[in-house]
mmCIF file of C-alpha atoms in Angstrom:
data_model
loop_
_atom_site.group_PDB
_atom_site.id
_atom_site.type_symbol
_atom_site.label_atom_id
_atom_site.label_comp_id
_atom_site.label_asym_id
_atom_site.label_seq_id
_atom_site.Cartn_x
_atom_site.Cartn_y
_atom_site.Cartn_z
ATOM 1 C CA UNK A 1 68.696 6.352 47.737
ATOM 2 C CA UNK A 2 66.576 6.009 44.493
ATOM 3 C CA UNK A 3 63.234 8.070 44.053
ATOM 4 C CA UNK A 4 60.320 7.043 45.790
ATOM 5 C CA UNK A 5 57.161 6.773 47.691
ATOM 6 C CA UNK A 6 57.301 6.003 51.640
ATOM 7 C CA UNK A 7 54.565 2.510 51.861
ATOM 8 C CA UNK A 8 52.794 3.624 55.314
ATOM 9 C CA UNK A 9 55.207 0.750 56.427
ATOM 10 C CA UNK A 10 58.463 1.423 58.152
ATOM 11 C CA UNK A 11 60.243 -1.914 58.131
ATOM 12 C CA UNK A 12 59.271 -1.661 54.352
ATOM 13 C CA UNK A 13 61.368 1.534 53.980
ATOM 14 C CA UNK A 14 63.641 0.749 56.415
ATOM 15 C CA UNK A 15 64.247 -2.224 54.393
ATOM 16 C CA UNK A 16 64.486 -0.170 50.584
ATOM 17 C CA UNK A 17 66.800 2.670 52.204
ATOM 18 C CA UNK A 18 63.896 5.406 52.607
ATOM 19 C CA UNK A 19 62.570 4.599 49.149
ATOM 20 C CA UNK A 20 59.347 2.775 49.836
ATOM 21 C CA UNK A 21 57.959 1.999 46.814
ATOM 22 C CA UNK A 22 60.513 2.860 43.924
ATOM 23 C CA UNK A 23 59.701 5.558 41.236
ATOM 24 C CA UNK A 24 59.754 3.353 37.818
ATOM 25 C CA UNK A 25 59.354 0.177 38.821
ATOM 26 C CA UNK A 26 56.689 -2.635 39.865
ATOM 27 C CA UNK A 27 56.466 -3.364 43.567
ATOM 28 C CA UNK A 28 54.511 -6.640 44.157
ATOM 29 C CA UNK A 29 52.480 -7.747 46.619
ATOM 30 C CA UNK A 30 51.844 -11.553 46.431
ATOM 31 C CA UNK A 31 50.225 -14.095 48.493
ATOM 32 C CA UNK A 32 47.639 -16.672 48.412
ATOM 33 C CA UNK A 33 43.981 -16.089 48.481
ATOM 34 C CA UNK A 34 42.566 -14.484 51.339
ATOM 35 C CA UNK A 35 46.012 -13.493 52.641
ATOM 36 C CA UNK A 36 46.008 -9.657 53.306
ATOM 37 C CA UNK A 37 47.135 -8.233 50.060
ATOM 38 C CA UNK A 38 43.743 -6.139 49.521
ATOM 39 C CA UNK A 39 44.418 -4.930 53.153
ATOM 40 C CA UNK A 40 48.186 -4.365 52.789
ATOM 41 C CA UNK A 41 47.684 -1.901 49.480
ATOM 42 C CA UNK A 42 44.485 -0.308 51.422
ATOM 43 C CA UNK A 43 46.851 0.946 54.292
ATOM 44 C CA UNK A 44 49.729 1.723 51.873
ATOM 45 C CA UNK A 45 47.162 3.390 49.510
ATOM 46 C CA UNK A 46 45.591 5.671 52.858
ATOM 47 C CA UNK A 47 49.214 6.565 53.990
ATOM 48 C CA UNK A 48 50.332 7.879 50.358
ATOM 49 C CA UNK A 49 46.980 9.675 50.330
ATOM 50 C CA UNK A 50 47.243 11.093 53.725
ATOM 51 C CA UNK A 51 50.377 12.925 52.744
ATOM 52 C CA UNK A 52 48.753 14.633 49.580
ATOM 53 C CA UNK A 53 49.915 12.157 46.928
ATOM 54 C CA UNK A 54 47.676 11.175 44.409
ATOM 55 C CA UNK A 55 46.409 7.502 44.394
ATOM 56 C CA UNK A 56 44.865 5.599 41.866
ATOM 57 C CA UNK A 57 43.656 2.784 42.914
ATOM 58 C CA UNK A 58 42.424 -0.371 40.626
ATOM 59 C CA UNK A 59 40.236 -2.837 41.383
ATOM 60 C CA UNK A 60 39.932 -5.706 39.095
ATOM 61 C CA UNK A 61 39.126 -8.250 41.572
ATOM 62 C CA UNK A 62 35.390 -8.972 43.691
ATOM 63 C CA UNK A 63 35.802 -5.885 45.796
ATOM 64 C CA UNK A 64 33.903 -2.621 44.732
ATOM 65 C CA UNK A 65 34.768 0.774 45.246
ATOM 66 C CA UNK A 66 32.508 0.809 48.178
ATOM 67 C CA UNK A 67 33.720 -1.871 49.528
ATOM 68 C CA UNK A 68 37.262 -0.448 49.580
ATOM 69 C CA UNK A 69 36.696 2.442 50.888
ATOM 70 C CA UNK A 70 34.498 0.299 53.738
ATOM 71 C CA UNK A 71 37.049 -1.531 54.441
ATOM 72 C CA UNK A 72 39.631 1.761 54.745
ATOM 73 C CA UNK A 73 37.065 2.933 57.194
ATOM 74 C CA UNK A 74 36.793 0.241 59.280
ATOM 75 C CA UNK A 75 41.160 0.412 59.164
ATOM 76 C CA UNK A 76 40.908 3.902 60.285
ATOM 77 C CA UNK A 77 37.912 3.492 63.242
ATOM 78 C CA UNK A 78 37.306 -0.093 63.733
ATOM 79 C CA UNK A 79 33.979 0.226 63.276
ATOM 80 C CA UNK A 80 32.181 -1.893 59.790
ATOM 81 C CA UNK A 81 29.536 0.936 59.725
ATOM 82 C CA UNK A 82 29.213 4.905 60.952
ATOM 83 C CA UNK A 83 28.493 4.279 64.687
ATOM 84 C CA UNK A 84 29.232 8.105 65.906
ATOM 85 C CA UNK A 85 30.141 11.572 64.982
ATOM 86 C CA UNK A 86 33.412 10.117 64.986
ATOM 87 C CA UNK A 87 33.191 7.589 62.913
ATOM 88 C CA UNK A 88 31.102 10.060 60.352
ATOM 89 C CA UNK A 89 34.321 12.405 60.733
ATOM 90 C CA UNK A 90 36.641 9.664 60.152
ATOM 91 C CA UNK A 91 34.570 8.640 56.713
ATOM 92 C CA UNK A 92 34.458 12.253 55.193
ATOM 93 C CA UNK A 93 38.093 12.184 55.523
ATOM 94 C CA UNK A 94 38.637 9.328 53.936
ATOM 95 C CA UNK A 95 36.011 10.400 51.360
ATOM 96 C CA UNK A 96 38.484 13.596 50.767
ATOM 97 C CA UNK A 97 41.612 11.710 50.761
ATOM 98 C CA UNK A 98 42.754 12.177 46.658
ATOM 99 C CA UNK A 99 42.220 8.724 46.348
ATOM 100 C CA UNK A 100 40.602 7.787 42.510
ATOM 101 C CA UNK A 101 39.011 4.669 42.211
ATOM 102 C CA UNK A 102 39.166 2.505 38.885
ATOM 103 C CA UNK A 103 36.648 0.205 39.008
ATOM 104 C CA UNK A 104 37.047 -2.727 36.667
ATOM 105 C CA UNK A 105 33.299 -3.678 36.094
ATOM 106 C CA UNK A 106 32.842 0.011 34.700
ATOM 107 C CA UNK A 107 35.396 1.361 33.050
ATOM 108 C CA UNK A 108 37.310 -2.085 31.715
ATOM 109 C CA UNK A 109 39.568 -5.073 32.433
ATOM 110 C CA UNK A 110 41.972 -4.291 29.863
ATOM 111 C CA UNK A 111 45.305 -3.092 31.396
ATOM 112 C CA UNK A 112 45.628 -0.229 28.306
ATOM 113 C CA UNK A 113 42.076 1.384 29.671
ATOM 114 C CA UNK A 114 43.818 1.807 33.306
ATOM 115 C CA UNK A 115 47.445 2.638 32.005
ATOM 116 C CA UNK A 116 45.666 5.439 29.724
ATOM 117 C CA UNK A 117 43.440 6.335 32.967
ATOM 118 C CA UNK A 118 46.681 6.319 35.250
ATOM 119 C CA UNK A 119 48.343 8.765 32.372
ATOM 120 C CA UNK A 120 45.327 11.310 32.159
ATOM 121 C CA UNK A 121 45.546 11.353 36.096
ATOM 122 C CA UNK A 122 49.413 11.810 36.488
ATOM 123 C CA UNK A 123 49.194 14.513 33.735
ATOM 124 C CA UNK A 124 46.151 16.467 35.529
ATOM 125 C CA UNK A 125 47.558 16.347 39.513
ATOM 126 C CA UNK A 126 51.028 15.824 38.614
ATOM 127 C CA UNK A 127 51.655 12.646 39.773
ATOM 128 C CA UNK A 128 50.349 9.300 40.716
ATOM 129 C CA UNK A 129 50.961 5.963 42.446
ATOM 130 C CA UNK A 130 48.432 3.512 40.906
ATOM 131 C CA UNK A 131 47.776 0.054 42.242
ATOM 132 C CA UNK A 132 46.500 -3.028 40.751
ATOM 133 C CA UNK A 133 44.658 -5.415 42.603
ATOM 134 C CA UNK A 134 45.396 -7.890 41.197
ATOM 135 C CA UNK A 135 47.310 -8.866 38.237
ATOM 136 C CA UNK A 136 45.765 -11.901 37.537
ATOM 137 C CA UNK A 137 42.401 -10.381 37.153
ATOM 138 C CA UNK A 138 43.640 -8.331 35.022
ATOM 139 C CA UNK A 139 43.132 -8.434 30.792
ATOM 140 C CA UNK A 140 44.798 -6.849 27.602
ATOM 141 C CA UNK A 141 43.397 -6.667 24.347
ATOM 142 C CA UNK A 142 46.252 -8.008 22.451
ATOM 143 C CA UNK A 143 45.568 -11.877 21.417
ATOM 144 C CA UNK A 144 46.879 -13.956 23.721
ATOM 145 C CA UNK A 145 47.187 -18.016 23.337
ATOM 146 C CA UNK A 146 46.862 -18.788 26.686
ATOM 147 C CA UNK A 147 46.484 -17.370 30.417
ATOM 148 C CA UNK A 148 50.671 -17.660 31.294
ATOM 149 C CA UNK A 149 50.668 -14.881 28.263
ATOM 150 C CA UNK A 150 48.086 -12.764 28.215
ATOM 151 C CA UNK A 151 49.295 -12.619 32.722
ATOM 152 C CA UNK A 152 52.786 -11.907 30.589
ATOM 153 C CA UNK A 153 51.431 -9.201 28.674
ATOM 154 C CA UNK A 154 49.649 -7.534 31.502
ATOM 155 C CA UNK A 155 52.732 -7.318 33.456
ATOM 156 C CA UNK A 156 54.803 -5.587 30.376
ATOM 157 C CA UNK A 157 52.392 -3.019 30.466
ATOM 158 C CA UNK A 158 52.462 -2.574 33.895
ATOM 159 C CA UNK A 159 56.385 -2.232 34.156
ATOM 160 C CA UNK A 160 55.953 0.381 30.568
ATOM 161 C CA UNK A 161 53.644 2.465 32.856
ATOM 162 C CA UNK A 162 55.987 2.770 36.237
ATOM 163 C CA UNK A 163 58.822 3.581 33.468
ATOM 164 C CA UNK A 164 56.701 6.042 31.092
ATOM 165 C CA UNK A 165 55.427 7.951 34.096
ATOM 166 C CA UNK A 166 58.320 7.290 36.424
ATOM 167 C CA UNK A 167 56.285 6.166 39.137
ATOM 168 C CA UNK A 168 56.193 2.549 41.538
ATOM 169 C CA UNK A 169 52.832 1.076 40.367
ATOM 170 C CA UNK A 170 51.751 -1.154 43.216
ATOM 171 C CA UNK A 171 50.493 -5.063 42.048
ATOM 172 C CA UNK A 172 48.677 -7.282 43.764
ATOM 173 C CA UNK A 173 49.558 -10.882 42.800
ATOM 174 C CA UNK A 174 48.103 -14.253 43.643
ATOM 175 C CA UNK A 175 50.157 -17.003 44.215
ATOM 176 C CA UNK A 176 49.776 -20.332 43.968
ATOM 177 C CA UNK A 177 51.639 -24.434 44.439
ATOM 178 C CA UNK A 178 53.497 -25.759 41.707
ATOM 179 C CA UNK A 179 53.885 -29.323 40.387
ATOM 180 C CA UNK A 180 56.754 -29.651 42.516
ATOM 181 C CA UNK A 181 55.200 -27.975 45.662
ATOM 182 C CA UNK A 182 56.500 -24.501 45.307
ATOM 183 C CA UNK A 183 54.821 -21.817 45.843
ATOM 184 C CA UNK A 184 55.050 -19.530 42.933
ATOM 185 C CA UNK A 185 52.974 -17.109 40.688
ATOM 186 C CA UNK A 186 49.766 -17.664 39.257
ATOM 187 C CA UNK A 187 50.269 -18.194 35.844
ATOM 188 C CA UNK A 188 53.376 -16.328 35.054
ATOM 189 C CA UNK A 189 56.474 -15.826 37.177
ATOM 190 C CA UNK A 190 57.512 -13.283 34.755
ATOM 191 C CA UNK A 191 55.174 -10.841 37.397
ATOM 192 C CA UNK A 192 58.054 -11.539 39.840
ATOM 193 C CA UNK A 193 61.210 -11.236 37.726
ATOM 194 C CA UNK A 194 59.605 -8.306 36.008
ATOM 195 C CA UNK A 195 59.354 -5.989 39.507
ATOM 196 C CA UNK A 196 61.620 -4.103 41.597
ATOM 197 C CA UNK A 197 60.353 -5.669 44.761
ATOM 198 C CA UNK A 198 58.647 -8.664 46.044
ATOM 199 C CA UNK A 199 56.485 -8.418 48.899
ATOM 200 C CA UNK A 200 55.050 -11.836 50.045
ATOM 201 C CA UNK A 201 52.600 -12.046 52.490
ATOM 202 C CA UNK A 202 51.439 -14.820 54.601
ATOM 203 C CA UNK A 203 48.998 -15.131 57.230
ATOM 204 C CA UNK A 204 50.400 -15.634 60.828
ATOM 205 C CA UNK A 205 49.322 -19.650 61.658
ATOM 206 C CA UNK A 206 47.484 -20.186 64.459
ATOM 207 C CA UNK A 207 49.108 -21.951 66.978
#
């Protein structure tokens, strides 16, 4: 089987052989709004971390740092806030998991900012899975003529990183309905054809 990182899923590897997500490429997680894909690359994100692999994880979207690791927390206990020595335990764990956090609003939407951060981090630990949540929120600071390419451009980098650094980078992806009602990517399918794997998640309807 190819290089890789086990996802904290096991249909998931099951499903790539005992890869997970695959050293070089682009694994994307798509879905609509509000569909799980924060949640799904939390879980993944704790699982790689809880077996001593470095994670960096960016957030371009409306979710802080501190809400992340909030909602991480409340994976691991349950609980939305510290309700017991437990829970307290549970949080400083977490806290000490060697999980980075790139937060957009600080440190800058441009996808050459995080790729240089995810390089300086792979070089000091040794390695690194870096996610992207998500792609759409996501900027470069070559000129771009519309949103289709600069969403084009973002994803180029994105695929240069996993293949510079030989790692899966993990991309959240928004998707949306076409003209034709198909669902498809926001903006660019190129985020699709680009990756190694396509992950789509949907909410379970309520019957």
């Amino acid at each position: 089987h190819q290089d890789g990182v086990l996802t904290g899923f096991g249909c998931l590897d099951r499903v790539t052989h005992g890869s997970g997500f695959v050293a070089g490429q682009t694994f994307i997680a798509s879905g609509y709004q509000k569909s799980g894909k924060t949640t799904m690359m939390c879980q993944s994100a704790l699982a790689i971390a809880k077996r001593g692999q470095d994670v960096l994880y960016g957030t371009f979207a409306d979710l802080s740092p501190a809400a992340l690791l909030q909602k991480m927390f409340q994976m691991e206990t349950g609980h939305r806030q510290v309700q017991s020595d437990f829970d307290q335990a549970a949080l400083d764990e977490i806290k000490a998991l060697p999980i980075q956090f790139y937060d957009a609003r600080r440190f800058g939407r441009n996808v050459e900012d995080f790729a240089s951060k995810a390089a300086a981090v792979a070089y000091k630990c040794g390695g690194i899975v870096p996610f992207v949540d998500y792609v759409q929120k996501v900027r470069t600071a070559k000129d771009c003529q519309s949103q289709v390419e600069r969403v084009e451009r973002v994803s180029d980098a994105l695929c240069d990183l996993a293949d510079t650094l030989h790692v899966p980078v993990v991309v959240g992806s928004q998707v949306t309905i076409d003209k034709d009602g198909e669902a498809t990517t926001k903006y660019a399918r190129v985020v699709e054809e680009d990756a190694g794997t396509v992950l789509r998640i949907r909410r379970k309807e309520s019957e």
